[in-house]
Amino acid sequence: MDYLWISEIQISPIGPLTFRRMPSGLLHIMSYPFMPPTAMSGFLKRLLLIADGKIWPGYDEDWFRPQDQGGEYTITLNPEYRPLGAFPAAGSWHIHKTSRHGPKNLAHVEFSQLLKSESKENYQLHHWDYLFCDLLTGWVASHDREALDALQELKNYGGKAGKEGYLFVYRVVKPRQLFLQQGEYRPLGLVPQPCRPVSGTYYNLYGHHWDQNYTWTNGDKGGVVGYYQVGAWWNVATMSGPYWAMDDGVGFPASAPDAFLQGDVEPVWGGSHEPLG
C-alpha cells in the first residue's frame, strides 16, 4: 500500500529513565537517549490492559504466561501496531552518569531486604546512565485506523517502562493518514538499515520476532519468540528515498514500520529503497 495511518503520542516522565543499551556489560548500564520501539510496544500494551480494567501484568492471574515457552514471555502490542519509538526534543535531554553499589551475584535477595541477616553480600561498583528529559514524542503506525483510535483511551495512564523509570501518556493525537513520497526529506525518529544516511548517531537496537502459533495460557495465539539486531541512526539531518510524509519534506523512512517486527506478520511496506516508478 502507498499509505498508512499514524498516531503521535506524547509521553511525560516523572523522573529519570534508563532504557538499557544492548549489547551491554554488567558494570556499566548505558541508556539509550530515547524509548526504543520495542520498549514502547510493551509499555503501550500494558497501558491498554489497565485502561480496559485489567491488572498490570505480573500482579494478577498469569494469563500472560505462555504454555510452552518455559515460563519466559514478552508482552507487546499485536502486529497491527508498529511503534516507531519515542524521542526527546533536540537540546532538551541529558544523560547523567553516576555510580551505584550493587551485588556481584544478580540472583541476590539480601540487598533489597529491609531487615537484613548477618550474612554479607559481595558488592561492586556499577556505572549507571540516567536519561533526563521533560517529554518524549513518539509515533505508532498502522494500516488499521480503528486500532490507532483505541490508543486515544490511554491519556493520563502510566506505569513503568524500560529498566528504570515511570512515565504517563500526556497526549494522544488523532490518527493521521500518511502517503508514500519520494525525494529528499528530514527523517523523524529512527532511520533503520539498510538506509545509509551521511549524518546522525548510530545505535544497535533489537526487533521482535513474531510467531502466530505462540500460545498463552488463556488460549490466545500470537507472541514474541525471539529477537534480532537492528542498526539504526537517530538525529539524521536529511536523506533521500521513499518516505511516509508527515509534511512536505518531513517524514519517516518507508521501511521504519517494518524494521522492528518480523516473522509471521504482513509487511506495511513491500518496496525497495530504489526510486519509485
PDB file of C-alpha atoms in Angstrom:
ATOM      1  CA  MET A   1       0.000   0.000   0.000  1.00  0.00           C
ATOM      2  CA  ASP A   2       1.098   3.580  -0.602  1.00  0.00           C
ATOM      3  CA  TYR A   3      -0.425   4.939   2.597  1.00  0.00           C
ATOM      4  CA  LEU A   4      -0.660   4.235   6.324  1.00  0.00           C
ATOM      5  CA  TRP A   5      -2.119   5.792   9.465  1.00  0.00           C
ATOM      6  CA  ILE A   6      -0.038   7.171  12.292  1.00  0.00           C
ATOM      7  CA  SER A   7      -0.752   8.444  15.803  1.00  0.00           C
ATOM      8  CA  GLU A   8       1.564  10.799  17.647  1.00  0.00           C
ATOM      9  CA  ILE A   9       1.868  10.150  21.380  1.00  0.00           C
ATOM     10  CA  GLN A  10       3.473  12.473  23.901  1.00  0.00           C
ATOM     11  CA  ILE A  11       4.802  10.707  26.989  1.00  0.00           C
ATOM     12  CA  SER A  12       5.890  12.526  30.133  1.00  0.00           C
ATOM     13  CA  PRO A  13       8.496  11.061  32.539  1.00  0.00           C
ATOM     14  CA  ILE A  14       8.003  11.597  36.263  1.00  0.00           C
ATOM     15  CA  GLY A  15      11.704  11.119  36.979  1.00  0.00           C
ATOM     16  CA  PRO A  16      14.956   9.825  35.466  1.00  0.00           C
ATOM     17  CA  LEU A  17      14.810   6.973  32.951  1.00  0.00           C
ATOM     18  CA  THR A  18      17.065   4.105  31.894  1.00  0.00           C
ATOM     19  CA  PHE A  19      16.416   2.359  28.573  1.00  0.00           C
ATOM     20  CA  ARG A  20      19.291  -0.099  28.662  1.00  0.00           C
ATOM     21  CA  ARG A  21      21.530  -0.115  25.614  1.00  0.00           C
ATOM     22  CA  MET A  22      22.346  -3.525  24.238  1.00  0.00           C
ATOM     23  CA  PRO A  23      24.686  -5.279  23.997  1.00  0.00           C
ATOM     24  CA  SER A  24      25.837  -4.127  27.406  1.00  0.00           C
ATOM     25  CA  GLY A  25      28.170  -5.136  30.200  1.00  0.00           C
ATOM     26  CA  LEU A  26      27.185  -5.806  33.792  1.00  0.00           C
ATOM     27  CA  LEU A  27      29.232  -2.982  35.277  1.00  0.00           C
ATOM     28  CA  HIS A  28      28.200  -0.117  33.003  1.00  0.00           C
ATOM     29  CA  ILE A  29      24.446   0.159  32.492  1.00  0.00           C
ATOM     30  CA  MET A  30      24.222   2.500  29.495  1.00  0.00           C
ATOM     31  CA  SER A  31      20.938   4.089  28.403  1.00  0.00           C
ATOM     32  CA  TYR A  32      19.551   4.974  25.005  1.00  0.00           C
ATOM     33  CA  PRO A  33      18.621   8.677  24.877  1.00  0.00           C
ATOM     34  CA  PHE A  34      15.130   7.656  23.704  1.00  0.00           C
ATOM     35  CA  MET A  35      12.493   4.955  24.197  1.00  0.00           C
ATOM     36  CA  PRO A  36      13.215   2.178  21.660  1.00  0.00           C
ATOM     37  CA  PRO A  37      10.312   0.853  19.563  1.00  0.00           C
ATOM     38  CA  THR A  38      10.325  -2.483  21.402  1.00  0.00           C
ATOM     39  CA  ALA A  39      10.133  -0.798  24.814  1.00  0.00           C
ATOM     40  CA  MET A  40       7.338   1.453  23.554  1.00  0.00           C
ATOM     41  CA  SER A  41       5.425  -1.617  22.350  1.00  0.00           C
ATOM     42  CA  GLY A  42       5.469  -3.282  25.761  1.00  0.00           C
ATOM     43  CA  PHE A  43       4.661  -0.043  27.585  1.00  0.00           C
ATOM     44  CA  LEU A  44       1.603   0.724  25.438  1.00  0.00           C
ATOM     45  CA  LYS A  45       0.338  -2.862  25.627  1.00  0.00           C
ATOM     46  CA  ARG A  46       0.355  -2.719  29.416  1.00  0.00           C
ATOM     47  CA  LEU A  47      -1.467   0.610  29.364  1.00  0.00           C
ATOM     48  CA  LEU A  48      -4.135  -0.820  27.052  1.00  0.00           C
ATOM     49  CA  LEU A  49      -4.651  -3.621  29.554  1.00  0.00           C
ATOM     50  CA  ILE A  50      -5.133  -1.391  32.573  1.00  0.00           C
ATOM     51  CA  ALA A  51      -7.271   1.056  30.564  1.00  0.00           C
ATOM     52  CA  ASP A  52      -9.529  -1.947  29.873  1.00  0.00           C
ATOM     53  CA  GLY A  53      -9.881  -2.596  33.592  1.00  0.00           C
ATOM     54  CA  LYS A  54      -7.309  -5.369  33.822  1.00  0.00           C
ATOM     55  CA  ILE A  55      -4.408  -5.601  36.256  1.00  0.00           C
ATOM     56  CA  TRP A  56      -0.847  -4.632  35.301  1.00  0.00           C
ATOM     57  CA  PRO A  57       0.759  -7.924  34.143  1.00  0.00           C
ATOM     58  CA  GLY A  58       2.554  -9.729  36.934  1.00  0.00           C
ATOM     59  CA  TYR A  59       0.126  -8.786  39.709  1.00  0.00           C
ATOM     60  CA  ASP A  60      -2.903 -10.964  38.952  1.00  0.00           C
ATOM     61  CA  GLU A  61      -3.720 -14.236  37.202  1.00  0.00           C
ATOM     62  CA  ASP A  62      -0.959 -15.462  34.944  1.00  0.00           C
ATOM     63  CA  TRP A  63      -2.952 -15.376  31.686  1.00  0.00           C
ATOM     64  CA  PHE A  64       0.062 -13.750  30.056  1.00  0.00           C
ATOM     65  CA  ARG A  65       2.394 -16.666  30.631  1.00  0.00           C
ATOM     66  CA  PRO A  66       2.994 -18.930  27.618  1.00  0.00           C
ATOM     67  CA  GLN A  67       2.080 -22.597  27.652  1.00  0.00           C
ATOM     68  CA  ASP A  68       5.191 -23.994  26.025  1.00  0.00           C
ATOM     69  CA  GLN A  69       7.966 -21.430  26.415  1.00  0.00           C
ATOM     70  CA  GLY A  70       9.485 -22.420  29.756  1.00  0.00           C
ATOM     71  CA  GLY A  71       7.924 -19.537  31.654  1.00  0.00           C
ATOM     72  CA  GLU A  72       9.577 -16.795  29.583  1.00  0.00           C
ATOM     73  CA  TYR A  73       7.321 -14.213  27.975  1.00  0.00           C
ATOM     74  CA  THR A  74       7.400 -10.858  26.204  1.00  0.00           C
ATOM     75  CA  ILE A  75       4.333  -8.620  26.306  1.00  0.00           C
ATOM     76  CA  THR A  76       3.940  -6.477  23.189  1.00  0.00           C
ATOM     77  CA  LEU A  77       1.324  -4.868  21.011  1.00  0.00           C
ATOM     78  CA  ASN A  78      -0.256  -7.039  18.326  1.00  0.00           C
ATOM     79  CA  PRO A  79       1.231  -6.881  14.798  1.00  0.00           C
ATOM     80  CA  GLU A  80      -1.292  -4.357  13.502  1.00  0.00           C
ATOM     81  CA  TYR A  81       0.543  -1.801  15.639  1.00  0.00           C
ATOM     82  CA  ARG A  82       4.032  -0.683  14.605  1.00  0.00           C
ATOM     83  CA  PRO A  83       5.629   1.513  17.312  1.00  0.00           C
ATOM     84  CA  LEU A  84       8.414   3.747  15.998  1.00  0.00           C
ATOM     85  CA  GLY A  85       9.869   4.807  19.366  1.00  0.00           C
ATOM     86  CA  ALA A  86       9.584   7.990  21.433  1.00  0.00           C
ATOM     87  CA  PHE A  87      12.197  10.756  21.487  1.00  0.00           C
ATOM     88  CA  PRO A  88      13.071  13.929  23.397  1.00  0.00           C
ATOM     89  CA  ALA A  89      13.310  17.200  21.501  1.00  0.00           C
ATOM     90  CA  ALA A  90      16.745  18.369  20.407  1.00  0.00           C
ATOM     91  CA  GLY A  91      18.608  20.106  23.215  1.00  0.00           C
ATOM     92  CA  SER A  92      16.033  19.099  25.853  1.00  0.00           C
ATOM     93  CA  TRP A  93      17.652  15.935  27.218  1.00  0.00           C
ATOM     94  CA  HIS A  94      20.757  14.888  29.113  1.00  0.00           C
ATOM     95  CA  ILE A  95      22.390  11.567  30.051  1.00  0.00           C
ATOM     96  CA  HIS A  96      23.641  11.675  33.636  1.00  0.00           C
ATOM     97  CA  LYS A  97      26.267   9.084  34.566  1.00  0.00           C
ATOM     98  CA  THR A  98      26.510   8.062  38.199  1.00  0.00           C
ATOM     99  CA  SER A  99      27.873   5.262  40.385  1.00  0.00           C
ATOM    100  CA  ARG A 100      25.843   2.728  42.320  1.00  0.00           C
ATOM    101  CA  HIS A 101      26.806  -0.135  44.586  1.00  0.00           C
ATOM    102  CA  GLY A 102      25.246  -3.496  43.912  1.00  0.00           C
ATOM    103  CA  PRO A 103      25.898  -7.218  44.471  1.00  0.00           C
ATOM    104  CA  LYS A 104      28.046  -9.261  42.129  1.00  0.00           C
ATOM    105  CA  ASN A 105      25.503 -12.092  42.288  1.00  0.00           C
ATOM    106  CA  LEU A 106      22.489 -10.884  40.323  1.00  0.00           C
ATOM    107  CA  ALA A 107      20.341 -13.585  41.955  1.00  0.00           C
ATOM    108  CA  HIS A 108      20.721 -11.824  45.304  1.00  0.00           C
ATOM    109  CA  VAL A 109      17.898 -11.160  47.758  1.00  0.00           C
ATOM    110  CA  GLU A 110      19.747  -9.623  50.699  1.00  0.00           C
ATOM    111  CA  PHE A 111      20.442  -6.278  49.042  1.00  0.00           C
ATOM    112  CA  SER A 112      16.740  -5.415  48.608  1.00  0.00           C
ATOM    113  CA  GLN A 113      15.538  -6.542  52.043  1.00  0.00           C
ATOM    114  CA  LEU A 114      14.596  -4.044  54.736  1.00  0.00           C
ATOM    115  CA  LEU A 115      15.618  -6.397  57.546  1.00  0.00           C
ATOM    116  CA  LYS A 116      18.976  -7.943  56.748  1.00  0.00           C
ATOM    117  CA  SER A 117      20.528 -11.053  58.215  1.00  0.00           C
ATOM    118  CA  GLU A 118      24.099 -11.384  59.409  1.00  0.00           C
ATOM    119  CA  SER A 119      25.284 -12.690  56.042  1.00  0.00           C
ATOM    120  CA  LYS A 120      27.400 -10.375  53.884  1.00  0.00           C
ATOM    121  CA  GLU A 121      26.877  -9.774  50.178  1.00  0.00           C
ATOM    122  CA  ASN A 122      29.825  -9.199  47.860  1.00  0.00           C
ATOM    123  CA  TYR A 123      29.242  -5.702  46.453  1.00  0.00           C
ATOM    124  CA  GLN A 124      30.800  -3.996  43.463  1.00  0.00           C
ATOM    125  CA  LEU A 125      30.548  -0.590  41.838  1.00  0.00           C
ATOM    126  CA  HIS A 126      28.223  -0.100  38.874  1.00  0.00           C
ATOM    127  CA  HIS A 127      28.261   2.854  36.492  1.00  0.00           C
ATOM    128  CA  TRP A 128      24.697   3.822  35.630  1.00  0.00           C
ATOM    129  CA  ASP A 129      23.158   6.075  32.972  1.00  0.00           C
ATOM    130  CA  TYR A 130      20.004   8.105  33.609  1.00  0.00           C
ATOM    131  CA  LEU A 131      18.101   9.930  30.886  1.00  0.00           C
ATOM    132  CA  PHE A 132      16.623  13.255  31.988  1.00  0.00           C
ATOM    133  CA  CYS A 133      14.024  14.939  29.775  1.00  0.00           C
ATOM    134  CA  ASP A 134      10.657  16.645  30.112  1.00  0.00           C
ATOM    135  CA  LEU A 135       8.778  14.965  27.281  1.00  0.00           C
ATOM    136  CA  LEU A 136       9.110  12.132  24.775  1.00  0.00           C
ATOM    137  CA  THR A 137       7.289  12.360  21.445  1.00  0.00           C
ATOM    138  CA  GLY A 138       6.622   9.047  19.738  1.00  0.00           C
ATOM    139  CA  TRP A 139       4.604   7.524  16.953  1.00  0.00           C
ATOM    140  CA  VAL A 140       2.676   4.333  16.259  1.00  0.00           C
ATOM    141  CA  ALA A 141       1.945   3.371  12.652  1.00  0.00           C
ATOM    142  CA  SER A 142      -0.729   1.008  11.323  1.00  0.00           C
ATOM    143  CA  HIS A 143      -2.844   0.243   8.291  1.00  0.00           C
ATOM    144  CA  ASP A 144      -5.794  -0.083  10.706  1.00  0.00           C
ATOM    145  CA  ARG A 145      -7.112   3.324  11.790  1.00  0.00           C
ATOM    146  CA  GLU A 146      -9.517   1.738  14.298  1.00  0.00           C
ATOM    147  CA  ALA A 147      -6.592   0.103  16.094  1.00  0.00           C
ATOM    148  CA  LEU A 148      -4.958   3.516  16.482  1.00  0.00           C
ATOM    149  CA  ASP A 149      -8.257   5.031  17.649  1.00  0.00           C
ATOM    150  CA  ALA A 150      -8.060   2.691  20.664  1.00  0.00           C
ATOM    151  CA  LEU A 151      -4.896   4.497  21.783  1.00  0.00           C
ATOM    152  CA  GLN A 152      -6.984   7.616  22.499  1.00  0.00           C
ATOM    153  CA  GLU A 153      -8.064   5.952  25.762  1.00  0.00           C
ATOM    154  CA  LEU A 154      -4.502   5.944  27.111  1.00  0.00           C
ATOM    155  CA  LYS A 155      -4.318   9.635  28.026  1.00  0.00           C
ATOM    156  CA  ASN A 156      -3.251  10.055  31.682  1.00  0.00           C
ATOM    157  CA  TYR A 157      -2.456   6.342  32.085  1.00  0.00           C
ATOM    158  CA  GLY A 158       1.090   5.461  33.035  1.00  0.00           C
ATOM    159  CA  GLY A 159       3.476   2.960  34.536  1.00  0.00           C
ATOM    160  CA  LYS A 160       6.999   1.575  34.477  1.00  0.00           C
ATOM    161  CA  ALA A 161       8.981   1.452  31.246  1.00  0.00           C
ATOM    162  CA  GLY A 162      12.500   0.313  30.422  1.00  0.00           C
ATOM    163  CA  LYS A 163      14.979  -0.798  33.056  1.00  0.00           C
ATOM    164  CA  GLU A 164      14.141   2.136  35.330  1.00  0.00           C
ATOM    165  CA  GLY A 165      11.624   4.943  35.186  1.00  0.00           C
ATOM    166  CA  TYR A 166       7.921   5.762  35.219  1.00  0.00           C
ATOM    167  CA  LEU A 167       6.004   7.683  32.577  1.00  0.00           C
ATOM    168  CA  PHE A 168       2.436   8.658  31.750  1.00  0.00           C
ATOM    169  CA  VAL A 169       0.704   9.469  28.482  1.00  0.00           C
ATOM    170  CA  TYR A 170       0.316  13.237  28.267  1.00  0.00           C
ATOM    171  CA  ARG A 171      -1.376  13.479  24.872  1.00  0.00           C
ATOM    172  CA  VAL A 172      -2.569  11.237  22.035  1.00  0.00           C
ATOM    173  CA  VAL A 173      -3.136  12.903  18.665  1.00  0.00           C
ATOM    174  CA  LYS A 174      -5.897  11.516  16.442  1.00  0.00           C
ATOM    175  CA  PRO A 175      -4.634   9.212  13.655  1.00  0.00           C
ATOM    176  CA  ARG A 176      -3.382  10.912  10.540  1.00  0.00           C
ATOM    177  CA  GLN A 177      -3.138   9.374   7.096  1.00  0.00           C
ATOM    178  CA  LEU A 178       0.318   9.497   5.526  1.00  0.00           C
ATOM    179  CA  PHE A 179       1.163   8.823   1.908  1.00  0.00           C
ATOM    180  CA  LEU A 180       4.346   7.496   0.390  1.00  0.00           C
ATOM    181  CA  GLN A 181       6.556  10.065  -1.295  1.00  0.00           C
ATOM    182  CA  GLN A 182       9.984  10.023  -2.885  1.00  0.00           C
ATOM    183  CA  GLY A 183      12.745  12.571  -2.552  1.00  0.00           C
ATOM    184  CA  GLU A 184      14.894  14.440  -0.067  1.00  0.00           C
ATOM    185  CA  TYR A 185      13.413  14.724   3.429  1.00  0.00           C
ATOM    186  CA  ARG A 186      14.177  15.212   7.112  1.00  0.00           C
ATOM    187  CA  PRO A 187      13.511  11.898   8.883  1.00  0.00           C
ATOM    188  CA  LEU A 188      11.604  11.759  12.155  1.00  0.00           C
ATOM    189  CA  GLY A 189      12.647   9.162  14.722  1.00  0.00           C
ATOM    190  CA  LEU A 190      14.983   6.356  13.702  1.00  0.00           C
ATOM    191  CA  VAL A 191      16.476   5.595  10.298  1.00  0.00           C
ATOM    192  CA  PRO A 192      16.990   1.809  10.209  1.00  0.00           C
ATOM    193  CA  GLN A 193      19.274  -0.176   7.946  1.00  0.00           C
ATOM    194  CA  PRO A 194      19.606  -0.689   5.012  1.00  0.00           C
ATOM    195  CA  CYS A 195      19.416   3.109   4.776  1.00  0.00           C
ATOM    196  CA  ARG A 196      22.836   4.776   4.795  1.00  0.00           C
ATOM    197  CA  PRO A 197      22.487   8.401   5.919  1.00  0.00           C
ATOM    198  CA  VAL A 198      25.512  10.695   5.984  1.00  0.00           C
ATOM    199  CA  SER A 199      24.656  12.192   9.394  1.00  0.00           C
ATOM    200  CA  GLY A 200      23.201  11.096  12.725  1.00  0.00           C
ATOM    201  CA  THR A 201      24.267   8.837  15.593  1.00  0.00           C
ATOM    202  CA  TYR A 202      24.284   5.066  15.104  1.00  0.00           C
ATOM    203  CA  TYR A 203      22.737   2.678  17.654  1.00  0.00           C
ATOM    204  CA  ASN A 204      22.424  -1.080  17.956  1.00  0.00           C
ATOM    205  CA  LEU A 205      18.819  -1.971  18.741  1.00  0.00           C
ATOM    206  CA  TYR A 206      16.665  -5.080  18.606  1.00  0.00           C
ATOM    207  CA  GLY A 207      13.407  -6.118  16.978  1.00  0.00           C
ATOM    208  CA  HIS A 208      10.762  -8.691  17.887  1.00  0.00           C
ATOM    209  CA  HIS A 209      10.220 -11.955  16.029  1.00  0.00           C
ATOM    210  CA  TRP A 210       6.503 -12.788  15.987  1.00  0.00           C
ATOM    211  CA  ASP A 211       5.080 -16.330  15.890  1.00  0.00           C
ATOM    212  CA  GLN A 212       1.349 -16.582  15.156  1.00  0.00           C
ATOM    213  CA  ASN A 213       1.235 -20.041  16.801  1.00  0.00           C
ATOM    214  CA  TYR A 214       2.648 -18.869  20.135  1.00  0.00           C
ATOM    215  CA  THR A 215       0.059 -19.969  22.724  1.00  0.00           C
ATOM    216  CA  TRP A 216      -0.812 -18.249  26.018  1.00  0.00           C
ATOM    217  CA  THR A 217      -2.464 -19.926  28.992  1.00  0.00           C
ATOM    218  CA  ASN A 218      -5.816 -18.291  28.195  1.00  0.00           C
ATOM    219  CA  GLY A 219      -5.743 -19.765  24.683  1.00  0.00           C
ATOM    220  CA  ASP A 220      -4.778 -16.573  22.833  1.00  0.00           C
ATOM    221  CA  LYS A 221      -2.490 -17.045  19.856  1.00  0.00           C
ATOM    222  CA  GLY A 222       0.480 -14.964  18.731  1.00  0.00           C
ATOM    223  CA  GLY A 223       3.537 -13.726  20.551  1.00  0.00           C
ATOM    224  CA  VAL A 224       7.240 -12.948  20.525  1.00  0.00           C
ATOM    225  CA  VAL A 225       9.618 -15.905  20.374  1.00  0.00           C
ATOM    226  CA  GLY A 226      12.924 -14.152  19.814  1.00  0.00           C
ATOM    227  CA  TYR A 227      14.898 -11.073  18.900  1.00  0.00           C
ATOM    228  CA  TYR A 228      17.133  -9.872  16.084  1.00  0.00           C
ATOM    229  CA  GLN A 229      19.571  -6.999  15.804  1.00  0.00           C
ATOM    230  CA  VAL A 230      18.630  -3.748  14.078  1.00  0.00           C
ATOM    231  CA  GLY A 231      21.097  -0.992  13.295  1.00  0.00           C
ATOM    232  CA  ALA A 232      19.574   2.496  13.157  1.00  0.00           C
ATOM    233  CA  TRP A 233      20.552   6.168  13.148  1.00  0.00           C
ATOM    234  CA  TRP A 234      19.000   8.979  15.170  1.00  0.00           C
ATOM    235  CA  ASN A 235      19.153  12.745  14.573  1.00  0.00           C
ATOM    236  CA  VAL A 236      19.705  12.408  10.844  1.00  0.00           C
ATOM    237  CA  ALA A 237      19.637  15.818   9.165  1.00  0.00           C
ATOM    238  CA  THR A 238      18.428  14.914   5.662  1.00  0.00           C
ATOM    239  CA  MET A 239      18.353  11.921   3.350  1.00  0.00           C
ATOM    240  CA  SER A 240      16.786  10.820   0.082  1.00  0.00           C
ATOM    241  CA  GLY A 241      14.458   7.960  -0.736  1.00  0.00           C
ATOM    242  CA  PRO A 242      10.871   6.803  -0.191  1.00  0.00           C
ATOM    243  CA  TYR A 243       9.238   8.110   2.978  1.00  0.00           C
ATOM    244  CA  TRP A 244       5.874   8.404   4.717  1.00  0.00           C
ATOM    245  CA  ALA A 245       5.247  12.142   4.571  1.00  0.00           C
ATOM    246  CA  MET A 246       4.052  13.949   7.704  1.00  0.00           C
ATOM    247  CA  ASP A 247       4.634  17.198   5.826  1.00  0.00           C
ATOM    248  CA  ASP A 248       6.356  18.082   2.593  1.00  0.00           C
ATOM    249  CA  GLY A 249       9.996  17.105   3.119  1.00  0.00           C
ATOM    250  CA  VAL A 250       9.423  15.658   6.614  1.00  0.00           C
ATOM    251  CA  GLY A 251       8.505  12.087   7.494  1.00  0.00           C
ATOM    252  CA  PHE A 252       9.531   8.534   8.305  1.00  0.00           C
ATOM    253  CA  PRO A 253      11.715   6.193   6.230  1.00  0.00           C
ATOM    254  CA  ALA A 254       9.437   3.871   4.272  1.00  0.00           C
ATOM    255  CA  SER A 255      10.993   0.796   5.904  1.00  0.00           C
ATOM    256  CA  ALA A 256      10.723   2.073   9.501  1.00  0.00           C
ATOM    257  CA  PRO A 257       7.333   0.476  10.383  1.00  0.00           C
ATOM    258  CA  ASP A 258       8.653  -2.961   9.355  1.00  0.00           C
ATOM    259  CA  ALA A 259      12.157  -2.704  10.830  1.00  0.00           C
ATOM    260  CA  PHE A 260      11.364  -3.820  14.391  1.00  0.00           C
ATOM    261  CA  LEU A 261       8.868  -6.644  13.784  1.00  0.00           C
ATOM    262  CA  GLN A 262       9.495  -9.754  11.690  1.00  0.00           C
ATOM    263  CA  GLY A 263       8.161 -13.288  11.472  1.00  0.00           C
ATOM    264  CA  ASP A 264       4.510 -14.159  10.852  1.00  0.00           C
ATOM    265  CA  VAL A 265       3.471 -10.608  10.016  1.00  0.00           C
ATOM    266  CA  GLU A 266       2.283  -8.746   6.939  1.00  0.00           C
ATOM    267  CA  PRO A 267       4.719  -6.011   5.899  1.00  0.00           C
ATOM    268  CA  VAL A 268       3.450  -2.454   5.971  1.00  0.00           C
ATOM    269  CA  TRP A 269       5.670  -1.579   3.034  1.00  0.00           C
ATOM    270  CA  GLY A 270       6.897  -4.075   0.486  1.00  0.00           C
ATOM    271  CA  GLY A 271       9.062  -1.828  -1.653  1.00  0.00           C
ATOM    272  CA  SER A 272      12.750  -1.169  -2.050  1.00  0.00           C
ATOM    273  CA  HIS A 273      14.949   1.847  -1.460  1.00  0.00           C
ATOM    274  CA  GLU A 274      15.213   2.468  -5.200  1.00  0.00           C
ATOM    275  CA  PRO A 275      13.344   5.499  -6.620  1.00  0.00           C
ATOM    276  CA  LEU A 276       9.604   4.957  -7.063  1.00  0.00           C
ATOM    277  CA  GLY A 277       8.394   4.216 -10.543  1.00  0.00           C
TER     278      GLY A 277
END
